[in-house]
Backbone as JSON Lines, residues from 0, in Angstrom:
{"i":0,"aa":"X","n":[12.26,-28.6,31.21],"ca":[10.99,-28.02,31.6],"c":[10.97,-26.5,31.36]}
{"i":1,"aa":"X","n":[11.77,-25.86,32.08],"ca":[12.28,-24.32,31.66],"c":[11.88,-24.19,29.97]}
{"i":2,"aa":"X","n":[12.29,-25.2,29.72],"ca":[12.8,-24.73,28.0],"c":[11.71,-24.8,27.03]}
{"i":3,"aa":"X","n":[10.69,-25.9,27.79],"ca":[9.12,-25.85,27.27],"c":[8.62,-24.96,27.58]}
{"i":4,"aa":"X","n":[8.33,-24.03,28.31],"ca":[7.63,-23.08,29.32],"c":[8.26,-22.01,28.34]}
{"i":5,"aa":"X","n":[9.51,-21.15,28.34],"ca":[10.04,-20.38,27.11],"c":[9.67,-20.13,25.47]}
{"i":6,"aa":"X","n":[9.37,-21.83,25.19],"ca":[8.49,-22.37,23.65],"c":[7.76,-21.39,23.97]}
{"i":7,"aa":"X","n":[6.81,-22.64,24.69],"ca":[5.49,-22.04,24.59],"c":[4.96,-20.48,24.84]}
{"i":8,"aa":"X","n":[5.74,-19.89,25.72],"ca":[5.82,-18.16,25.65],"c":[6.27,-17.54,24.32]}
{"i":9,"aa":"X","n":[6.85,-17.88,23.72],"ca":[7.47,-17.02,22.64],"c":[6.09,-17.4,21.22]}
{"i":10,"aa":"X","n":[5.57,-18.88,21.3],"ca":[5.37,-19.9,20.7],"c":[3.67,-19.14,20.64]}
{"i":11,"aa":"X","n":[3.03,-18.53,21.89],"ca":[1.52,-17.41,22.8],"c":[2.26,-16.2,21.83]}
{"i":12,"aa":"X","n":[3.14,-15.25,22.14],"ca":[3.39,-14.14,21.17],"c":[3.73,-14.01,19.96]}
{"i":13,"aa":"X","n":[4.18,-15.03,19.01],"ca":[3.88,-15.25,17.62],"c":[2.55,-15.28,17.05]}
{"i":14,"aa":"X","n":[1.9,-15.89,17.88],"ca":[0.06,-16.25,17.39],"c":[-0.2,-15.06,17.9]}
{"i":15,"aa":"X","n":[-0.61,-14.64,19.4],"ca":[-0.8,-12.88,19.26],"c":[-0.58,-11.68,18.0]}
{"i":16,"aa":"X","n":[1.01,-11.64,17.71],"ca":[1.35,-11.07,16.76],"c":[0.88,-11.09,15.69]}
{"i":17,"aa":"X","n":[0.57,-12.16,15.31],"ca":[-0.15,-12.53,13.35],"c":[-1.69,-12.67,13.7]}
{"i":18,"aa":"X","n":[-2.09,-12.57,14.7],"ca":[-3.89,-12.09,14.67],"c":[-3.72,-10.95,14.42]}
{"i":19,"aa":"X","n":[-3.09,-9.82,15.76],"ca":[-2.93,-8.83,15.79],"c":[-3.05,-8.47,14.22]}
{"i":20,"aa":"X","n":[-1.86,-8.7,13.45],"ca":[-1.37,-8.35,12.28],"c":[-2.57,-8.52,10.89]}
{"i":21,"aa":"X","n":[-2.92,-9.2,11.36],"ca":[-4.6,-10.06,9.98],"c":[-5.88,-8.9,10.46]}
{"i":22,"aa":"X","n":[-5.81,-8.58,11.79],"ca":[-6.76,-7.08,11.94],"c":[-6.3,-5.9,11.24]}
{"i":23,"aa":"X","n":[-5.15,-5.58,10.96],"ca":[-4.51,-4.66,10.62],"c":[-4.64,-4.82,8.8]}
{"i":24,"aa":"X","n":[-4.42,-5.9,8.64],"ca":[-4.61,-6.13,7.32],"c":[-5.96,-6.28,6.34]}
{"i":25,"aa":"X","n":[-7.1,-6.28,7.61],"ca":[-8.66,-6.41,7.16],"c":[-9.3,-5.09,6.97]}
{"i":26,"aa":"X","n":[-8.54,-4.05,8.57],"ca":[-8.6,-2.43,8.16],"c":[-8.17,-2.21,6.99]}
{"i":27,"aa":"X","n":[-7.16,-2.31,6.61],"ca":[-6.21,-1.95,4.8],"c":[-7.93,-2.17,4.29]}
{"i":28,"aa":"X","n":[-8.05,-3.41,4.02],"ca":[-8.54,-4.07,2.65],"c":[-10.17,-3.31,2.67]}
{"i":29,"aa":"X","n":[-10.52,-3.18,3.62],"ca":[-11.92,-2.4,3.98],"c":[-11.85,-1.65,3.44]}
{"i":30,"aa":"X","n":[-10.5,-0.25,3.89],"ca":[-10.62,1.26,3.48],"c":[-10.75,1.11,2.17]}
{"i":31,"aa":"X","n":[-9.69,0.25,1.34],"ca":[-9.38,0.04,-0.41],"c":[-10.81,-0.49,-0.67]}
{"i":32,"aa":"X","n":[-11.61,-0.99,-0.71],"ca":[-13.08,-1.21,-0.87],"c":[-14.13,-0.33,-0.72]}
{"i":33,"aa":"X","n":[-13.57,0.23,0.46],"ca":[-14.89,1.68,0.78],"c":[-14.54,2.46,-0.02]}
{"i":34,"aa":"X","n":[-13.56,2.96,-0.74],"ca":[-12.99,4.37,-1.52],"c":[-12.91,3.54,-2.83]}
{"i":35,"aa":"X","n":[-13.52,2.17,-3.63],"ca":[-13.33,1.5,-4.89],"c":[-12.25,1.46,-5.74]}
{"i":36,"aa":"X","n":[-11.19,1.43,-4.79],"ca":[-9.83,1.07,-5.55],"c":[-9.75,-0.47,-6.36]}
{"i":37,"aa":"X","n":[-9.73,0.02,-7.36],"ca":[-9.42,-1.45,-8.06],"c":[-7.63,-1.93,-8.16]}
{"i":38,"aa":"X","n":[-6.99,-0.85,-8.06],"ca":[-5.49,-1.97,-8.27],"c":[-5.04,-1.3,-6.86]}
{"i":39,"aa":"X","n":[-4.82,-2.56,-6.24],"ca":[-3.88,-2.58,-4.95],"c":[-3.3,-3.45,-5.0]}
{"i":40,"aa":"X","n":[-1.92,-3.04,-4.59],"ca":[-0.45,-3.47,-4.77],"c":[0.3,-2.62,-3.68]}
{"i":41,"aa":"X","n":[0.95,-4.44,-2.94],"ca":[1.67,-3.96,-1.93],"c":[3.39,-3.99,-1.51]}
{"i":42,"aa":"X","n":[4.12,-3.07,-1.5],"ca":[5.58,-3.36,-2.18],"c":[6.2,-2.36,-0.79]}
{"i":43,"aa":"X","n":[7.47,-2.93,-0.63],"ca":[7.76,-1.88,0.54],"c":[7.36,-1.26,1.58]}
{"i":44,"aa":"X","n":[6.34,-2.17,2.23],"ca":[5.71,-1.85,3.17],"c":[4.85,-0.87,2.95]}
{"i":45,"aa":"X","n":[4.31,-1.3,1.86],"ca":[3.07,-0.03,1.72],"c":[1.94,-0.86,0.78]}
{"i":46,"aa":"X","n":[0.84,-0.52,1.12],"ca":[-0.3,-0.74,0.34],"c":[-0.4,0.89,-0.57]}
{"i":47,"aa":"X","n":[-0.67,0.12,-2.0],"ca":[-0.44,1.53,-3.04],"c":[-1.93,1.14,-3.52]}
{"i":48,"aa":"X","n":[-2.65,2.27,-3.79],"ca":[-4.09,1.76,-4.61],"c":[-4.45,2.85,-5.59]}
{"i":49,"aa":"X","n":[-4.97,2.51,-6.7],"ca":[-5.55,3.25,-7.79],"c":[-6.79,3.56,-7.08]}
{"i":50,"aa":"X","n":[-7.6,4.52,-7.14],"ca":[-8.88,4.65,-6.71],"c":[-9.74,5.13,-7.61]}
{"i":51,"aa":"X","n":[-10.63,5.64,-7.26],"ca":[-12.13,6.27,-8.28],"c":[-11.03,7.68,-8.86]}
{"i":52,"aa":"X","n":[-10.79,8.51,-7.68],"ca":[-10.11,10.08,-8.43],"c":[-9.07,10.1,-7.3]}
{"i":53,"aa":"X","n":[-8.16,9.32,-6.97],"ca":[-7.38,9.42,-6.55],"c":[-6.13,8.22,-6.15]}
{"i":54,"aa":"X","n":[-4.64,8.44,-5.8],"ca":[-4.04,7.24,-5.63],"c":[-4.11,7.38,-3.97]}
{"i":55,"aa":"X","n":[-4.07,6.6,-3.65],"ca":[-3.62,6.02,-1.57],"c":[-2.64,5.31,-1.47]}
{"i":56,"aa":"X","n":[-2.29,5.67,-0.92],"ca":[-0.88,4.95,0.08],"c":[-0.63,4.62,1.53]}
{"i":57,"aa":"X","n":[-0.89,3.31,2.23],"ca":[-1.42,3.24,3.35],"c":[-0.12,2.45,3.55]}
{"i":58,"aa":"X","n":[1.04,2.93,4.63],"ca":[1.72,2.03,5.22],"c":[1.05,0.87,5.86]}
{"i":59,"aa":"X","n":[1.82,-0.55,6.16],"ca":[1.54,-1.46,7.37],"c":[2.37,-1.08,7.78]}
{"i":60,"aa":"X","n":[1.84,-1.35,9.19],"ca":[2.8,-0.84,10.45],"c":[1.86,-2.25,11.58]}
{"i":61,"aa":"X","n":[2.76,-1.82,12.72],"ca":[2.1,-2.57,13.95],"c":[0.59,-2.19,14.74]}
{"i":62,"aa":"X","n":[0.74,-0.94,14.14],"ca":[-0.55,-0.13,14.71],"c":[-0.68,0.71,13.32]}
{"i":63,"aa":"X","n":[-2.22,0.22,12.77],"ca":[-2.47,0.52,11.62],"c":[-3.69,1.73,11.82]}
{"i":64,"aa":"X","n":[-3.9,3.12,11.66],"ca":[-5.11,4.28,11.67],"c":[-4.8,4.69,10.28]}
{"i":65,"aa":"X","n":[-6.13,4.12,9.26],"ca":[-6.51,4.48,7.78],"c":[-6.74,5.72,7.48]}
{"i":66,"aa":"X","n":[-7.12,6.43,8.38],"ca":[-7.62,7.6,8.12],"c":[-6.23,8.59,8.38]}
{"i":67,"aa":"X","n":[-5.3,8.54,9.68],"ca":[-4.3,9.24,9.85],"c":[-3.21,8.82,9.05]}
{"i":68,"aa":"X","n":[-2.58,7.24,8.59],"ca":[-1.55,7.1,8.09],"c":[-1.57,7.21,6.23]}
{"i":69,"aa":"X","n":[-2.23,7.47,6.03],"ca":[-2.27,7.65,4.46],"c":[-2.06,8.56,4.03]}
{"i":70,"aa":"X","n":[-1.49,8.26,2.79],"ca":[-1.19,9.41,1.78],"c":[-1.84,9.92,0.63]}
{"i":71,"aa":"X","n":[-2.69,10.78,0.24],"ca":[-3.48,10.79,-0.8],"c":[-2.76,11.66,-2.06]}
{"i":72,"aa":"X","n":[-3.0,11.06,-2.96],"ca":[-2.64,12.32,-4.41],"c":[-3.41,12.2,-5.67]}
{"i":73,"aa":"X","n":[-4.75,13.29,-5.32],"ca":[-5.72,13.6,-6.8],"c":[-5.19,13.2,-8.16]}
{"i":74,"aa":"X","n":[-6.35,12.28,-8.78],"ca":[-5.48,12.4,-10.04],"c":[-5.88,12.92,-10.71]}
{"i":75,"aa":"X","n":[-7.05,14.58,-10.55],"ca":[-7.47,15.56,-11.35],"c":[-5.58,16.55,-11.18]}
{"i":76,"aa":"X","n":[-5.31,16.44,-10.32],"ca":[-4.21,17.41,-10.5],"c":[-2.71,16.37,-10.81]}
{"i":77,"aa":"X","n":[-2.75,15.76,-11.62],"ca":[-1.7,14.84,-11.76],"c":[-1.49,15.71,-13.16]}
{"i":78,"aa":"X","n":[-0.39,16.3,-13.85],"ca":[0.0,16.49,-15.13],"c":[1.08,16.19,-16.14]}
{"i":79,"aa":"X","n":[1.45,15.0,-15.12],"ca":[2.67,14.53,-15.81],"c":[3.22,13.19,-14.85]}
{"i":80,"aa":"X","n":[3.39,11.87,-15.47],"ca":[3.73,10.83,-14.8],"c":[4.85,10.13,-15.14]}
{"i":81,"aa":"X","n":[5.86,10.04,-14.87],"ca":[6.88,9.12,-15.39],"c":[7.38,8.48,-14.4]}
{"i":82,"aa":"X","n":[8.55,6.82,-15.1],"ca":[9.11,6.35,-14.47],"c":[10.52,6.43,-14.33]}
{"i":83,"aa":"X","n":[10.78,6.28,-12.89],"ca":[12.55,6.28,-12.26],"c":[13.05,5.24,-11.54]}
{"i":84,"aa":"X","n":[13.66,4.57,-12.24],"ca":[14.22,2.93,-11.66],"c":[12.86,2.34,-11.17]}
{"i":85,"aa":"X","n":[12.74,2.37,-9.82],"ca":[11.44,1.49,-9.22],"c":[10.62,2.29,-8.37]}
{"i":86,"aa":"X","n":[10.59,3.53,-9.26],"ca":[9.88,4.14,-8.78],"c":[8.65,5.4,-9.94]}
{"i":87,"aa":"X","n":[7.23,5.88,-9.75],"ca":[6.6,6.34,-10.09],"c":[6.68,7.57,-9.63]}
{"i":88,"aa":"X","n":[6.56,8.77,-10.51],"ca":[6.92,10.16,-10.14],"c":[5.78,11.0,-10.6]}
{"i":89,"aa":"X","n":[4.94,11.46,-9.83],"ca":[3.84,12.14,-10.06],"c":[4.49,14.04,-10.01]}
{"i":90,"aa":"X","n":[3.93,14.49,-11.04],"ca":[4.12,16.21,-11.19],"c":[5.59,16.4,-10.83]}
{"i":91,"aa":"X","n":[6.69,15.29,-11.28],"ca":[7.91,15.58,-10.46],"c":[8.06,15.53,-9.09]}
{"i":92,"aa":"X","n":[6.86,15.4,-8.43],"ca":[7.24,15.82,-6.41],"c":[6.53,13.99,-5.77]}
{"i":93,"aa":"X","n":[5.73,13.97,-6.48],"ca":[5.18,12.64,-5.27],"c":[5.51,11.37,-5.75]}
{"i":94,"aa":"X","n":[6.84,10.81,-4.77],"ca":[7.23,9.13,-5.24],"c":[6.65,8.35,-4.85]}
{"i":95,"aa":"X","n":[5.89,7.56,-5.72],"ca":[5.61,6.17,-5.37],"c":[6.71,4.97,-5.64]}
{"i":96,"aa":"X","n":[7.03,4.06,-3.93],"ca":[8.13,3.4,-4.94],"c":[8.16,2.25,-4.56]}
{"i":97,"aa":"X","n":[8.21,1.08,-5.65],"ca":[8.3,0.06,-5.48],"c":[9.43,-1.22,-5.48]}
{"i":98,"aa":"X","n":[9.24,-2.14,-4.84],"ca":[10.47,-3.25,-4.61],"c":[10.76,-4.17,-6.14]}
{"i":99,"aa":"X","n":[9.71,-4.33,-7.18],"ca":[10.1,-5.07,-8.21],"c":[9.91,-4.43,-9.22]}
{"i":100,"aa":"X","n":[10.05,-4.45,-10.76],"ca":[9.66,-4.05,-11.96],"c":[8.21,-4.49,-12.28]}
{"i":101,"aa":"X","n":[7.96,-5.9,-11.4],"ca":[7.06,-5.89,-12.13],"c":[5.8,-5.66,-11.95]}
{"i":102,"aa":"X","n":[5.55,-5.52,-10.28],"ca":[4.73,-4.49,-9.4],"c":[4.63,-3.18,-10.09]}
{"i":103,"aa":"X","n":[5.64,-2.5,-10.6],"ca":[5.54,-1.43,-10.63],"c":[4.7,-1.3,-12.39]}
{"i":104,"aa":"X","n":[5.78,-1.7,-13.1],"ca":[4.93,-1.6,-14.48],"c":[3.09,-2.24,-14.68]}
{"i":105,"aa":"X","n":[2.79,-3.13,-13.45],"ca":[1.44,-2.84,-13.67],"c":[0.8,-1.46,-12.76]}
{"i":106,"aa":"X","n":[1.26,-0.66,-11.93],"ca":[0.41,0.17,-11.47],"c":[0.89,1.25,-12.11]}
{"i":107,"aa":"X","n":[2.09,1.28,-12.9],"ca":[1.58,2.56,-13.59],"c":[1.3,2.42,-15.03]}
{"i":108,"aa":"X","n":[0.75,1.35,-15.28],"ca":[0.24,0.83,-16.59],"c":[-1.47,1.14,-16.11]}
{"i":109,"aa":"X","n":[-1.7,1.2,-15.18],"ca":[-3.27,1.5,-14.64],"c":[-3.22,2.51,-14.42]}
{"i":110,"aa":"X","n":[-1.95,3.01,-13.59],"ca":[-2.56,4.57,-13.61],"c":[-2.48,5.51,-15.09]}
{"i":111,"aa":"X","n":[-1.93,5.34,-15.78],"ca":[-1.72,5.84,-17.08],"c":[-3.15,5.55,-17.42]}
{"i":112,"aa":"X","n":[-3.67,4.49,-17.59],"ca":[-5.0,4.13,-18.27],"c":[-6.44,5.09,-17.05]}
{"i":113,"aa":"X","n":[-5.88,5.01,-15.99],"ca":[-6.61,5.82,-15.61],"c":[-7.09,7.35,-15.53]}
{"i":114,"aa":"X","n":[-5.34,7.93,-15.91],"ca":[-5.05,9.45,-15.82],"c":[-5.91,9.94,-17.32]}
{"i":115,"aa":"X","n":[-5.58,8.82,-18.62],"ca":[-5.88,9.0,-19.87],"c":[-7.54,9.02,-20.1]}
{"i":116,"aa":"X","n":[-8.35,8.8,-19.35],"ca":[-9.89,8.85,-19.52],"c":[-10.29,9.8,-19.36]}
């Protein structure tokens, strides 16, 4: 009996947790829509997005604020982009970095196509 009662508690904070977590994930997908990011890609605990004139970088976390946790970097002032292992290197200073090759070779295959217009 104990041991049902324990389930079912742990069994109530799993389902809490992954609602919780699907709100957090509907904020993400909103902000990337309101600002017209077309490539979002999420690697390392981060949502990475191409945008209209700029890239974003929005950690997930447990407690997700779009507006405070992001990272922005213009891509009017971008003058140089290359790649380092699994990672994207803007002006030499701002890493974007990702968990696979192959995440990565499409976003900076977009951002290249984007920087180049």
């Amino acid at each position: 009996m104990i041991f049902l009662i324990l389930f079912g508690i742990i069994a109530l904070v799993v389902i809490a947790l992954n609602i919780y977590d699907n709100s957090n994930l509907e904020k993400i997908r909103k902000h990337f829509e309101v600002n017209n990011c077309q490539s979002v890609i999420y690697s390392k605990g981060t949502y990475k997005g191409i945008c209209q004139d700029e890239v974003i970088q929005i950690d997930n976390g447990f407690s997700v604020d779009v507006q405070n946790d992001k990272r922005i970097f213009k891509l009017n002032q971008i003058n140089k982009i290359k790649k380092d292992n699994l990672t994207v290197i803007l002006n030499d200073s701002y890493k974007i970095e990702f968990k696979d090759k192959k995440h990565l070779e499409v976003f900076y295959k977009r951002l290249e196509e984007k920087y180049n217009k």
